[in-house]
mmCIF file of C-alpha atoms and ligand atoms in Angstrom:
data_model
loop_
_atom_site.group_PDB
_atom_site.id
_atom_site.type_symbol
_atom_site.label_atom_id
_atom_site.label_comp_id
_atom_site.label_asym_id
_atom_site.label_seq_id
_atom_site.Cartn_x
_atom_site.Cartn_y
_atom_site.Cartn_z
ATOM 1 C CA UNK A 1 -198.554 -20.953 17.489
ATOM 2 C CA UNK A 2 -199.641 -23.964 15.483
ATOM 3 C CA UNK A 3 -202.037 -26.377 17.212
ATOM 4 C CA UNK A 4 -199.646 -29.236 16.415
ATOM 5 C CA UNK A 5 -196.833 -27.581 18.373
ATOM 6 C CA UNK A 6 -195.717 -29.533 21.453
ATOM 7 C CA UNK A 7 -196.363 -27.825 24.801
ATOM 8 C CA UNK A 8 -194.004 -24.995 25.665
ATOM 9 C CA UNK A 9 -193.044 -26.661 28.924
ATOM 10 C CA UNK A 10 -191.850 -30.194 29.466
ATOM 11 C CA UNK A 11 -191.529 -32.152 32.709
ATOM 12 C CA UNK A 12 -187.851 -32.714 33.699
ATOM 13 C CA UNK A 13 -188.285 -36.519 33.595
ATOM 14 C CA UNK A 14 -189.649 -36.316 30.073
ATOM 15 C CA UNK A 15 -186.877 -33.877 29.162
ATOM 16 C CA UNK A 16 -184.311 -36.392 30.385
ATOM 17 C CA UNK A 17 -185.916 -39.143 28.285
ATOM 18 C CA UNK A 18 -185.933 -36.879 25.207
ATOM 19 C CA UNK A 19 -182.322 -35.789 25.817
ATOM 20 C CA UNK A 20 -181.271 -39.438 26.215
ATOM 21 C CA UNK A 21 -182.880 -40.105 22.826
ATOM 22 C CA UNK A 22 -180.802 -37.367 21.248
ATOM 23 C CA UNK A 23 -182.842 -34.171 21.646
ATOM 24 C CA UNK A 24 -180.414 -31.278 22.330
ATOM 25 C CA UNK A 25 -180.621 -30.061 25.960
ATOM 26 C CA UNK A 26 -179.190 -26.561 26.323
ATOM 27 C CA UNK A 27 -178.109 -25.219 29.722
ATOM 28 C CA UNK A 28 -178.695 -21.452 29.578
ATOM 29 C CA UNK A 29 -177.380 -20.645 33.070
ATOM 30 C CA UNK A 30 -174.307 -18.545 33.825
ATOM 31 C CA UNK A 31 -170.848 -20.072 33.720
ATOM 32 C CA UNK A 32 -170.648 -19.791 37.528
ATOM 33 C CA UNK A 33 -173.890 -21.699 37.947
ATOM 34 C CA UNK A 34 -172.802 -24.380 35.505
ATOM 35 C CA UNK A 35 -169.588 -24.812 37.488
ATOM 36 C CA UNK A 36 -171.721 -26.153 40.322
ATOM 37 C CA UNK A 37 -172.751 -28.991 38.043
ATOM 38 C CA UNK A 38 -174.825 -29.693 34.928
ATOM 39 C CA UNK A 39 -177.555 -32.085 33.883
ATOM 40 C CA UNK A 40 -176.224 -35.196 32.147
ATOM 41 C CA UNK A 41 -175.967 -34.612 28.402
ATOM 42 C CA UNK A 42 -176.607 -30.854 28.660
ATOM 43 C CA UNK A 43 -174.661 -28.427 26.501
ATOM 44 C CA UNK A 44 -173.528 -25.059 27.825
ATOM 45 C CA UNK A 45 -175.075 -22.530 25.446
ATOM 46 C CA UNK A 46 -175.356 -18.782 26.033
ATOM 47 C CA UNK A 47 -177.347 -17.855 22.908
ATOM 48 C CA UNK A 48 -179.843 -20.591 21.929
ATOM 49 C CA UNK A 49 -181.086 -18.692 18.838
ATOM 50 C CA UNK A 50 -177.569 -18.482 17.463
ATOM 51 C CA UNK A 51 -176.928 -22.120 18.386
ATOM 52 C CA UNK A 52 -180.141 -23.234 16.601
ATOM 53 C CA UNK A 53 -179.242 -21.206 13.508
ATOM 54 C CA UNK A 54 -175.911 -22.989 13.287
ATOM 55 C CA UNK A 55 -177.080 -26.463 14.300
ATOM 56 C CA UNK A 56 -180.626 -26.620 12.842
ATOM 57 C CA UNK A 57 -181.919 -29.258 15.301
ATOM 58 C CA UNK A 58 -184.549 -31.352 13.457
ATOM 59 C CA UNK A 59 -186.906 -31.886 16.419
ATOM 60 C CA UNK A 60 -186.237 -28.654 18.243
ATOM 61 C CA UNK A 61 -184.417 -28.299 21.511
ATOM 62 C CA UNK A 62 -184.891 -28.338 25.265
ATOM 63 C CA UNK A 63 -183.951 -25.266 27.275
ATOM 64 C CA UNK A 64 -182.824 -25.501 30.891
ATOM 65 C CA UNK A 65 -182.224 -22.587 33.273
ATOM 66 C CA UNK A 66 -182.050 -22.326 37.079
ATOM 67 C CA UNK A 67 -185.768 -22.306 37.909
ATOM 68 C CA UNK A 68 -187.511 -22.717 34.555
ATOM 69 C CA UNK A 69 -188.705 -19.128 34.208
ATOM 70 C CA UNK A 70 -186.053 -17.692 31.933
ATOM 71 C CA UNK A 71 -186.034 -20.802 29.753
ATOM 72 C CA UNK A 72 -189.818 -20.493 29.411
ATOM 73 C CA UNK A 73 -189.570 -16.888 28.223
ATOM 74 C CA UNK A 74 -186.815 -17.748 25.765
ATOM 75 C CA UNK A 75 -188.626 -20.839 24.451
ATOM 76 C CA UNK A 76 -191.715 -18.713 23.938
ATOM 77 C CA UNK A 77 -189.753 -16.006 22.065
ATOM 78 C CA UNK A 78 -188.033 -18.621 19.882
ATOM 79 C CA UNK A 79 -191.383 -20.196 18.999
ATOM 80 C CA UNK A 80 -192.575 -16.859 17.681
ATOM 81 C CA UNK A 81 -189.552 -16.798 15.408
ATOM 82 C CA UNK A 82 -190.382 -20.292 14.171
ATOM 83 C CA UNK A 83 -187.691 -22.076 16.161
ATOM 84 C CA UNK A 84 -188.935 -25.193 17.954
ATOM 85 C CA UNK A 85 -188.004 -25.054 21.626
ATOM 86 C CA UNK A 86 -189.370 -26.369 24.911
ATOM 87 C CA UNK A 87 -188.573 -25.220 28.419
ATOM 88 C CA UNK A 88 -187.718 -27.730 31.166
ATOM 89 C CA UNK A 89 -190.295 -27.001 33.894
ATOM 90 C CA UNK A 90 -188.766 -25.969 37.221
ATOM 91 C CA UNK A 91 -185.298 -25.761 35.702
ATOM 92 C CA UNK A 92 -182.178 -27.189 37.261
ATOM 93 C CA UNK A 93 -183.728 -26.980 40.754
ATOM 94 C CA UNK A 94 -186.446 -29.418 39.691
ATOM 95 C CA UNK A 95 -183.950 -31.605 37.807
ATOM 96 C CA UNK A 96 -181.813 -31.992 40.895
ATOM 97 C CA UNK A 97 -184.816 -32.269 43.201
ATOM 98 C CA UNK A 98 -186.120 -35.232 41.192
ATOM 99 C CA UNK A 99 -182.739 -36.918 41.407
ATOM 100 C CA UNK A 100 -182.239 -36.922 37.633
ATOM 101 C CA UNK A 101 -178.700 -37.742 36.486
ATOM 102 C CA UNK A 102 -175.972 -35.146 36.454
ATOM 103 C CA UNK A 103 -172.859 -34.963 34.340
ATOM 104 C CA UNK A 104 -170.377 -37.616 35.521
ATOM 105 C CA UNK A 105 -167.656 -35.244 36.654
ATOM 106 C CA UNK A 106 -170.196 -33.613 38.908
ATOM 107 C CA UNK A 107 -171.224 -36.859 40.540
ATOM 108 C CA UNK A 108 -167.619 -37.795 41.162
ATOM 109 C CA UNK A 109 -166.829 -34.441 42.754
ATOM 110 C CA UNK A 110 -170.022 -34.240 44.758
ATOM 111 C CA UNK A 111 -171.256 -31.155 42.926
ATOM 112 C CA UNK A 112 -174.985 -30.673 42.674
ATOM 113 C CA UNK A 113 -175.815 -34.153 43.937
ATOM 114 C CA UNK A 114 -174.217 -33.207 47.274
ATOM 115 C CA UNK A 115 -176.523 -30.212 47.627
ATOM 116 C CA UNK A 116 -179.665 -31.723 46.082
ATOM 117 C CA UNK A 117 -181.719 -31.408 49.300
ATOM 118 C CA UNK A 118 -181.177 -27.674 49.503
ATOM 119 C CA UNK A 119 -181.077 -26.857 45.776
ATOM 120 C CA UNK A 120 -184.632 -28.168 45.493
ATOM 121 C CA UNK A 121 -185.699 -25.406 47.914
ATOM 122 C CA UNK A 122 -186.942 -22.527 45.744
ATOM 123 C CA UNK A 123 -185.257 -20.079 48.151
ATOM 124 C CA UNK A 124 -181.888 -21.679 47.365
ATOM 125 C CA UNK A 125 -181.992 -23.254 43.912
ATOM 126 C CA UNK A 126 -178.988 -23.721 41.669
ATOM 127 C CA UNK A 127 -178.409 -19.963 41.635
ATOM 128 C CA UNK A 128 -178.269 -19.839 45.433
ATOM 129 C CA UNK A 129 -175.915 -22.793 45.508
ATOM 130 C CA UNK A 130 -173.615 -20.998 43.069
ATOM 131 C CA UNK A 131 -173.800 -17.982 45.380
ATOM 132 C CA UNK A 132 -172.712 -20.103 48.337
ATOM 133 C CA UNK A 133 -169.875 -21.515 46.244
ATOM 134 C CA UNK A 134 -168.580 -17.987 45.662
ATOM 135 C CA UNK A 135 -169.039 -16.938 49.320
ATOM 136 C CA UNK A 136 -166.228 -16.281 51.765
ATOM 137 C CA UNK A 137 -166.915 -16.653 55.476
ATOM 138 C CA UNK A 138 -164.475 -16.191 58.341
ATOM 139 C CA UNK A 139 -164.902 -17.856 61.721
ATOM 140 C CA UNK A 140 -163.203 -16.077 64.580
ATOM 141 C CA UNK A 141 -162.612 -18.884 67.026
ATOM 142 C CA UNK A 142 -163.058 -22.575 66.278
ATOM 143 C CA UNK A 143 -164.331 -23.564 69.725
ATOM 144 C CA UNK A 144 -167.770 -24.412 71.067
ATOM 145 C CA UNK A 145 -169.571 -22.009 68.700
ATOM 146 C CA UNK A 146 -167.191 -22.149 65.743
ATOM 147 C CA UNK A 147 -167.016 -25.954 65.609
ATOM 148 C CA UNK A 148 -170.684 -26.658 64.805
ATOM 149 C CA UNK A 149 -170.928 -23.518 62.662
ATOM 150 C CA UNK A 150 -167.911 -24.599 60.599
ATOM 151 C CA UNK A 151 -169.271 -28.107 60.052
ATOM 152 C CA UNK A 152 -172.632 -26.882 58.778
ATOM 153 C CA UNK A 153 -171.191 -24.093 56.626
ATOM 154 C CA UNK A 154 -168.747 -26.535 55.020
ATOM 155 C CA UNK A 155 -171.517 -29.082 54.475
ATOM 156 C CA UNK A 156 -173.720 -26.405 52.894
ATOM 157 C CA UNK A 157 -171.022 -25.641 50.315
ATOM 158 C CA UNK A 158 -169.727 -22.234 51.421
ATOM 159 C CA UNK A 159 -166.854 -21.919 48.962
ATOM 160 C CA UNK A 160 -164.185 -20.480 51.225
ATOM 161 C CA UNK A 161 -164.034 -20.777 54.991
ATOM 162 C CA UNK A 162 -161.285 -19.001 56.921
ATOM 163 C CA UNK A 163 -160.550 -20.239 60.445
ATOM 164 C CA UNK A 164 -158.791 -17.948 62.927
ATOM 165 C CA UNK A 165 -157.730 -19.532 66.236
ATOM 166 C CA UNK A 166 -154.367 -19.793 67.986
ATOM 167 C CA UNK A 167 -155.410 -22.509 70.436
ATOM 168 C CA UNK A 168 -154.615 -26.214 70.626
ATOM 169 C CA UNK A 169 -157.139 -28.954 71.335
ATOM 170 C CA UNK A 170 -157.532 -29.587 75.066
ATOM 171 C CA UNK A 171 -159.312 -32.602 76.494
ATOM 172 C CA UNK A 172 -161.722 -30.299 78.333
ATOM 173 C CA UNK A 173 -162.839 -28.926 74.916
ATOM 174 C CA UNK A 174 -164.182 -32.245 73.674
ATOM 175 C CA UNK A 175 -167.445 -32.033 75.639
ATOM 176 C CA UNK A 176 -168.683 -29.375 73.158
ATOM 177 C CA UNK A 177 -166.152 -28.734 70.361
ATOM 178 C CA UNK A 178 -167.389 -31.435 68.037
ATOM 179 C CA UNK A 179 -164.753 -30.925 65.346
ATOM 180 C CA UNK A 180 -162.077 -32.603 67.463
ATOM 181 C CA UNK A 181 -161.317 -36.125 68.639
ATOM 182 C CA UNK A 182 -159.558 -37.472 71.677
ATOM 183 C CA UNK A 183 -156.540 -38.492 69.588
ATOM 184 C CA UNK A 184 -156.087 -34.861 68.506
ATOM 185 C CA UNK A 185 -155.527 -33.385 71.968
ATOM 186 C CA UNK A 186 -152.493 -31.095 71.813
ATOM 187 C CA UNK A 187 -152.761 -30.384 68.058
ATOM 188 C CA UNK A 188 -153.518 -26.937 66.681
ATOM 189 C CA UNK A 189 -157.253 -26.464 66.323
ATOM 190 C CA UNK A 190 -157.108 -24.764 62.910
ATOM 191 C CA UNK A 191 -155.052 -27.645 61.473
ATOM 192 C CA UNK A 192 -157.364 -30.361 62.795
ATOM 193 C CA UNK A 193 -160.447 -28.373 61.767
ATOM 194 C CA UNK A 194 -159.093 -27.825 58.247
ATOM 195 C CA UNK A 195 -158.525 -31.555 57.747
ATOM 196 C CA UNK A 196 -161.955 -32.398 59.105
ATOM 197 C CA UNK A 197 -163.789 -29.836 56.949
ATOM 198 C CA UNK A 198 -161.893 -30.833 53.796
ATOM 199 C CA UNK A 199 -162.760 -34.461 54.472
ATOM 200 C CA UNK A 200 -166.408 -33.488 54.856
ATOM 201 C CA UNK A 201 -166.433 -31.418 51.656
ATOM 202 C CA UNK A 202 -163.433 -31.631 49.302
ATOM 203 C CA UNK A 203 -165.077 -29.055 47.021
ATOM 204 C CA UNK A 204 -164.450 -26.069 49.300
ATOM 205 C CA UNK A 205 -161.365 -24.069 50.306
ATOM 206 C CA UNK A 206 -160.439 -23.919 53.963
ATOM 207 C CA UNK A 207 -157.833 -21.414 55.107
ATOM 208 C CA UNK A 208 -156.199 -21.883 58.522
ATOM 209 C CA UNK A 209 -154.844 -18.849 60.368
ATOM 210 C CA UNK A 210 -153.228 -19.922 63.661
ATOM 211 C CA UNK A 211 -153.289 -16.454 65.197
ATOM 212 C CA UNK A 212 -155.067 -14.690 68.010
ATOM 213 C CA UNK A 213 -157.338 -11.998 66.597
ATOM 214 C CA UNK A 214 -156.883 -8.528 68.093
ATOM 215 C CA UNK A 215 -157.679 -4.916 67.244
ATOM 216 C CA UNK A 216 -154.395 -4.593 65.379
ATOM 217 C CA UNK A 217 -154.613 -7.566 63.005
ATOM 218 C CA UNK A 218 -158.420 -7.781 62.673
ATOM 219 C CA UNK A 219 -158.949 -5.430 59.693
ATOM 220 C CA UNK A 220 -156.311 -7.220 57.619
ATOM 221 C CA UNK A 221 -157.425 -10.748 58.518
ATOM 222 C CA UNK A 222 -161.159 -10.106 58.186
ATOM 223 C CA UNK A 223 -161.168 -8.019 54.973
ATOM 224 C CA UNK A 224 -162.388 -9.738 51.833
ATOM 225 C CA UNK A 225 -165.015 -11.888 53.569
ATOM 226 C CA UNK A 226 -168.782 -11.728 53.111
ATOM 227 C CA UNK A 227 -169.750 -12.615 56.707
ATOM 228 C CA UNK A 228 -167.866 -12.563 60.027
ATOM 229 C CA UNK A 229 -168.911 -15.342 62.411
ATOM 230 C CA UNK A 230 -168.062 -14.365 65.949
ATOM 231 C CA UNK A 231 -167.140 -17.358 68.048
ATOM 232 C CA UNK A 232 -164.421 -15.576 70.001
ATOM 233 C CA UNK A 233 -163.565 -16.701 73.514
ATOM 234 C CA UNK A 234 -162.339 -13.333 74.765
ATOM 235 C CA UNK A 235 -163.640 -9.780 74.813
ATOM 236 C CA UNK A 236 -160.719 -8.071 72.987
ATOM 237 C CA UNK A 237 -161.249 -10.389 69.998
ATOM 238 C CA UNK A 238 -165.016 -9.873 70.069
ATOM 239 C CA UNK A 239 -164.671 -6.078 70.143
ATOM 240 C CA UNK A 240 -162.068 -6.303 67.368
ATOM 241 C CA UNK A 241 -164.554 -8.263 65.223
ATOM 242 C CA UNK A 242 -167.230 -5.660 65.944
ATOM 243 C CA UNK A 243 -165.037 -2.691 65.083
ATOM 244 C CA UNK A 244 -163.752 -4.370 61.916
ATOM 245 C CA UNK A 245 -167.331 -5.223 60.931
ATOM 246 C CA UNK A 246 -168.243 -1.518 61.020
ATOM 247 C CA UNK A 247 -165.048 -0.421 59.336
ATOM 248 C CA UNK A 248 -165.188 -3.008 56.539
ATOM 249 C CA UNK A 249 -169.020 -2.941 56.215
ATOM 250 C CA UNK A 250 -169.234 -6.723 56.638
ATOM 251 C CA UNK A 251 -172.090 -8.257 58.676
ATOM 252 C CA UNK A 252 -171.174 -9.859 62.000
ATOM 253 C CA UNK A 253 -173.081 -12.887 63.294
ATOM 254 C CA UNK A 254 -172.768 -12.747 67.063
ATOM 255 C CA UNK A 255 -173.263 -15.622 69.487
ATOM 256 C CA UNK A 256 -172.472 -16.127 73.161
ATOM 257 C CA UNK A 257 -173.153 -18.814 75.754
ATOM 258 C CA UNK A 258 -172.978 -19.365 79.502
ATOM 259 C CA UNK A 259 -174.165 -22.288 81.602
ATOM 260 C CA UNK A 260 -177.574 -23.195 80.071
ATOM 261 C CA UNK A 261 -178.220 -20.030 78.098
ATOM 262 C CA UNK A 262 -177.111 -18.369 74.924
ATOM 263 C CA UNK A 263 -177.828 -15.432 72.662
ATOM 264 C CA UNK A 264 -177.572 -14.669 68.960
ATOM 265 C CA UNK A 265 -177.851 -11.501 66.882
ATOM 266 C CA UNK A 266 -176.777 -10.161 63.511
ATOM 267 C CA UNK A 267 -175.066 -6.781 63.304
ATOM 268 C CA UNK A 268 -175.162 -5.632 59.704
ATOM 269 C CA UNK A 269 -173.504 -2.272 59.040
ATOM 270 C CA UNK A 270 -174.876 -2.309 55.486
ATOM 271 C CA UNK A 271 -178.278 -1.467 57.009
ATOM 272 C CA UNK A 272 -178.513 2.049 58.367
ATOM 273 C CA UNK A 273 -180.834 0.975 61.200
ATOM 274 C CA UNK A 274 -178.778 -2.010 62.309
ATOM 275 C CA UNK A 275 -177.257 -1.796 65.786
ATOM 276 C CA UNK A 276 -173.675 -2.922 66.314
ATOM 277 C CA UNK A 277 -172.210 -5.089 69.062
ATOM 278 C CA UNK A 278 -171.213 -1.955 70.972
ATOM 279 C CA UNK A 279 -174.851 -0.845 71.036
ATOM 280 C CA UNK A 280 -175.348 -3.928 73.212
ATOM 281 C CA UNK A 281 -172.061 -3.814 75.110
ATOM 282 C CA UNK A 282 -170.416 -0.375 74.691
ATOM 283 C CA UNK A 283 -167.056 -1.284 76.227
ATOM 284 C CA UNK A 284 -165.286 -4.474 77.297
ATOM 285 C CA UNK A 285 -166.063 -5.357 80.934
ATOM 286 C CA UNK A 286 -163.358 -4.981 83.551
ATOM 287 C CA UNK A 287 -161.298 -8.148 83.998
ATOM 288 C CA UNK A 288 -163.121 -10.512 86.374
ATOM 289 C CA UNK A 289 -166.456 -8.724 85.969
ATOM 290 C CA UNK A 290 -167.831 -11.498 83.785
ATOM 291 C CA UNK A 291 -167.072 -15.121 84.625
ATOM 292 C CA UNK A 292 -165.327 -17.081 81.890
ATOM 293 C CA UNK A 293 -166.715 -20.272 80.406
ATOM 294 C CA UNK A 294 -164.199 -22.202 82.467
ATOM 295 C CA UNK A 295 -165.446 -20.546 85.654
ATOM 296 C CA UNK A 296 -169.183 -20.503 84.940
ATOM 297 C CA UNK A 297 -169.414 -23.795 83.052
ATOM 298 C CA UNK A 298 -171.592 -24.581 80.063
ATOM 299 C CA UNK A 299 -173.696 -27.539 78.986
ATOM 300 C CA UNK A 300 -171.985 -28.731 75.803
ATOM 301 C CA UNK A 301 -175.102 -28.805 73.684
ATOM 302 C CA UNK A 302 -175.793 -25.091 74.304
ATOM 303 C CA UNK A 303 -172.864 -23.732 72.236
ATOM 304 C CA UNK A 304 -173.857 -26.390 69.695
ATOM 305 C CA UNK A 305 -177.341 -24.874 69.411
ATOM 306 C CA UNK A 306 -176.081 -21.295 69.296
ATOM 307 C CA UNK A 307 -173.304 -22.099 66.793
ATOM 308 C CA UNK A 308 -175.846 -23.727 64.493
ATOM 309 C CA UNK A 309 -178.125 -20.697 64.768
ATOM 310 C CA UNK A 310 -175.123 -18.592 63.743
ATOM 311 C CA UNK A 311 -174.533 -20.891 60.755
ATOM 312 C CA UNK A 312 -178.206 -20.549 59.805
ATOM 313 C CA UNK A 313 -178.083 -16.748 59.965
ATOM 314 C CA UNK A 314 -174.861 -16.808 57.933
ATOM 315 C CA UNK A 315 -176.435 -18.898 55.161
ATOM 316 C CA UNK A 316 -179.478 -16.589 55.100
ATOM 317 C CA UNK A 317 -177.223 -13.548 54.735
ATOM 318 C CA UNK A 318 -175.229 -15.206 51.939
ATOM 319 C CA UNK A 319 -178.376 -16.260 50.089
ATOM 320 C CA UNK A 320 -180.217 -12.996 50.765
ATOM 321 C CA UNK A 321 -183.286 -14.858 52.063
ATOM 322 C CA UNK A 322 -185.545 -14.669 55.093
ATOM 323 C CA UNK A 323 -185.428 -12.192 57.949
ATOM 324 C CA UNK A 324 -182.015 -12.032 59.609
ATOM 325 C CA UNK A 325 -181.666 -11.299 63.333
ATOM 326 C CA UNK A 326 -180.872 -7.650 62.623
ATOM 327 C CA UNK A 327 -182.179 -5.400 65.387
ATOM 328 C CA UNK A 328 -183.257 -8.487 67.332
ATOM 329 C CA UNK A 329 -181.473 -10.315 70.130
ATOM 330 C CA UNK A 330 -182.531 -13.949 70.434
ATOM 331 C CA UNK A 331 -182.159 -15.336 73.960
ATOM 332 C CA UNK A 332 -182.246 -19.078 74.540
ATOM 333 C CA UNK A 333 -182.705 -20.605 77.998
ATOM 334 C CA UNK A 334 -182.099 -24.293 77.432
ATOM 335 C CA UNK A 335 -182.971 -25.322 80.972
ATOM 336 C CA UNK A 336 -186.545 -24.025 80.661
ATOM 337 C CA UNK A 337 -186.299 -24.446 76.852
ATOM 338 C CA UNK A 338 -187.566 -20.934 76.596
ATOM 339 C CA UNK A 339 -186.739 -18.750 73.572
ATOM 340 C CA UNK A 340 -187.457 -15.052 73.549
ATOM 341 C CA UNK A 341 -186.508 -12.110 71.441
ATOM 342 C CA UNK A 342 -185.629 -8.556 72.451
ATOM 343 C CA UNK A 343 -185.825 -5.600 70.125
ATOM 344 C CA UNK A 344 -182.286 -4.314 69.807
ATOM 345 C CA UNK A 345 -182.277 -0.773 68.484
ATOM 346 C CA UNK A 346 -179.321 1.275 67.389
ATOM 347 C CA UNK A 347 -177.958 3.373 70.279
ATOM 348 C CA UNK A 348 -177.542 7.096 69.605
ATOM 349 C CA UNK A 349 -174.679 7.218 72.103
ATOM 350 C CA UNK A 350 -172.999 4.019 70.918
ATOM 351 C CA UNK A 351 -169.202 4.330 70.856
ATOM 352 C CA UNK A 352 -169.194 1.977 67.868
ATOM 353 C CA UNK A 353 -171.810 3.282 65.452
ATOM 354 C CA UNK A 354 -172.978 6.480 67.245
ATOM 355 C CA UNK A 355 -175.002 9.069 65.316
ATOM 356 C CA UNK A 356 -178.736 8.524 64.801
ATOM 357 C CA UNK A 357 -180.698 5.765 66.450
ATOM 358 C CA UNK A 358 -183.734 4.985 68.468
ATOM 359 C CA UNK A 359 -184.289 3.833 72.017
ATOM 360 C CA UNK A 360 -181.560 2.071 73.824
ATOM 361 C CA UNK A 361 -181.917 -1.474 74.950
ATOM 362 C CA UNK A 362 -181.534 -1.764 78.701
ATOM 363 C CA UNK A 363 -179.603 -4.877 79.334
ATOM 364 C CA UNK A 364 -178.113 -7.165 81.860
ATOM 365 C CA UNK A 365 -174.408 -7.842 82.067
ATOM 366 C CA UNK A 366 -172.779 -9.403 79.004
ATOM 367 C CA UNK A 367 -172.533 -13.138 78.714
ATOM 368 C CA UNK A 368 -169.114 -14.619 78.639
ATOM 369 C CA UNK A 369 -168.123 -14.521 74.991
ATOM 370 C CA UNK A 370 -166.742 -17.952 75.588
ATOM 371 C CA UNK A 371 -167.391 -20.255 72.804
ATOM 372 C CA UNK A 372 -165.507 -22.214 75.378
HETATM 373 ZN ZN1 LIG B 1 -173.511 0.612 67.848
#
């Protein structure tokens, strides 16, 4: 390297100033990542060496990738071949995090600007956002748990959200099912929810399935999704989600509430050590054994909390970050505001996942699955 060479890395703000003055800014990310939005003035280029050979940029060029690491390596390699190139430090994540301008079509559609506050997290970044855009999540039940989960998943940019629920909005739902308004009492929940989620984020697909999930239709309706969010209000549906999760090898994010308490866990059949829902509750309880939400009651904010925890676990699974609640049952007592966690091991005698496993969790009776 010549001592007169400019630094290999350039601050995104300086890169924007240089690009505005005519310096070529090349976006090296994948086509899928670029679809989420591009920096203003950036060109989509897969092979910068080939592009430079054809274009011969007088003052060199700026290279932009997702996090600034790949562009740094490429800029460095190009320098050694005598091609002037600088890497934009921190990549697209830093560009968005600093609020630098994006291509107009992106700003109109929401695009990266919409997700700026999470793209600037290194654990998410532009690559993670593109991953969310490609993700498909199904919510079984759009009630007390499904309503907050759906809102946050749509806001986060999950590309396709499928809603399965055969119910209509009842006035007694409104205390906790925050997707619905008083004027929508009597309308089908999936239709109202679809409108609401599309209004929140026009960039995602929402698919409404006004059916009751059961063991028969579950495999067909749940196949093709990346995560199953269990917000069912009845045991047959919940066991159908669990069995389909095992059969289709799709993780299930479980949540349940009653009165002032709730619980959350992730059952991920892709992990050999993960328990399944039947490790916790081997068979559905006899009718009447467990009080329903309507009988036991629930403070509206409790399904809100649990549904949001389910949304959080879902996003972590989709992004492949953090430690999911696999093999752990999180119990929330909102009255004491006491959170505790039980180790939930795979049950050797489980009718769902059987075979090998460790110690069995001794448990109390199941909570009403009622999302309400
Ligand atoms: Zn099991």
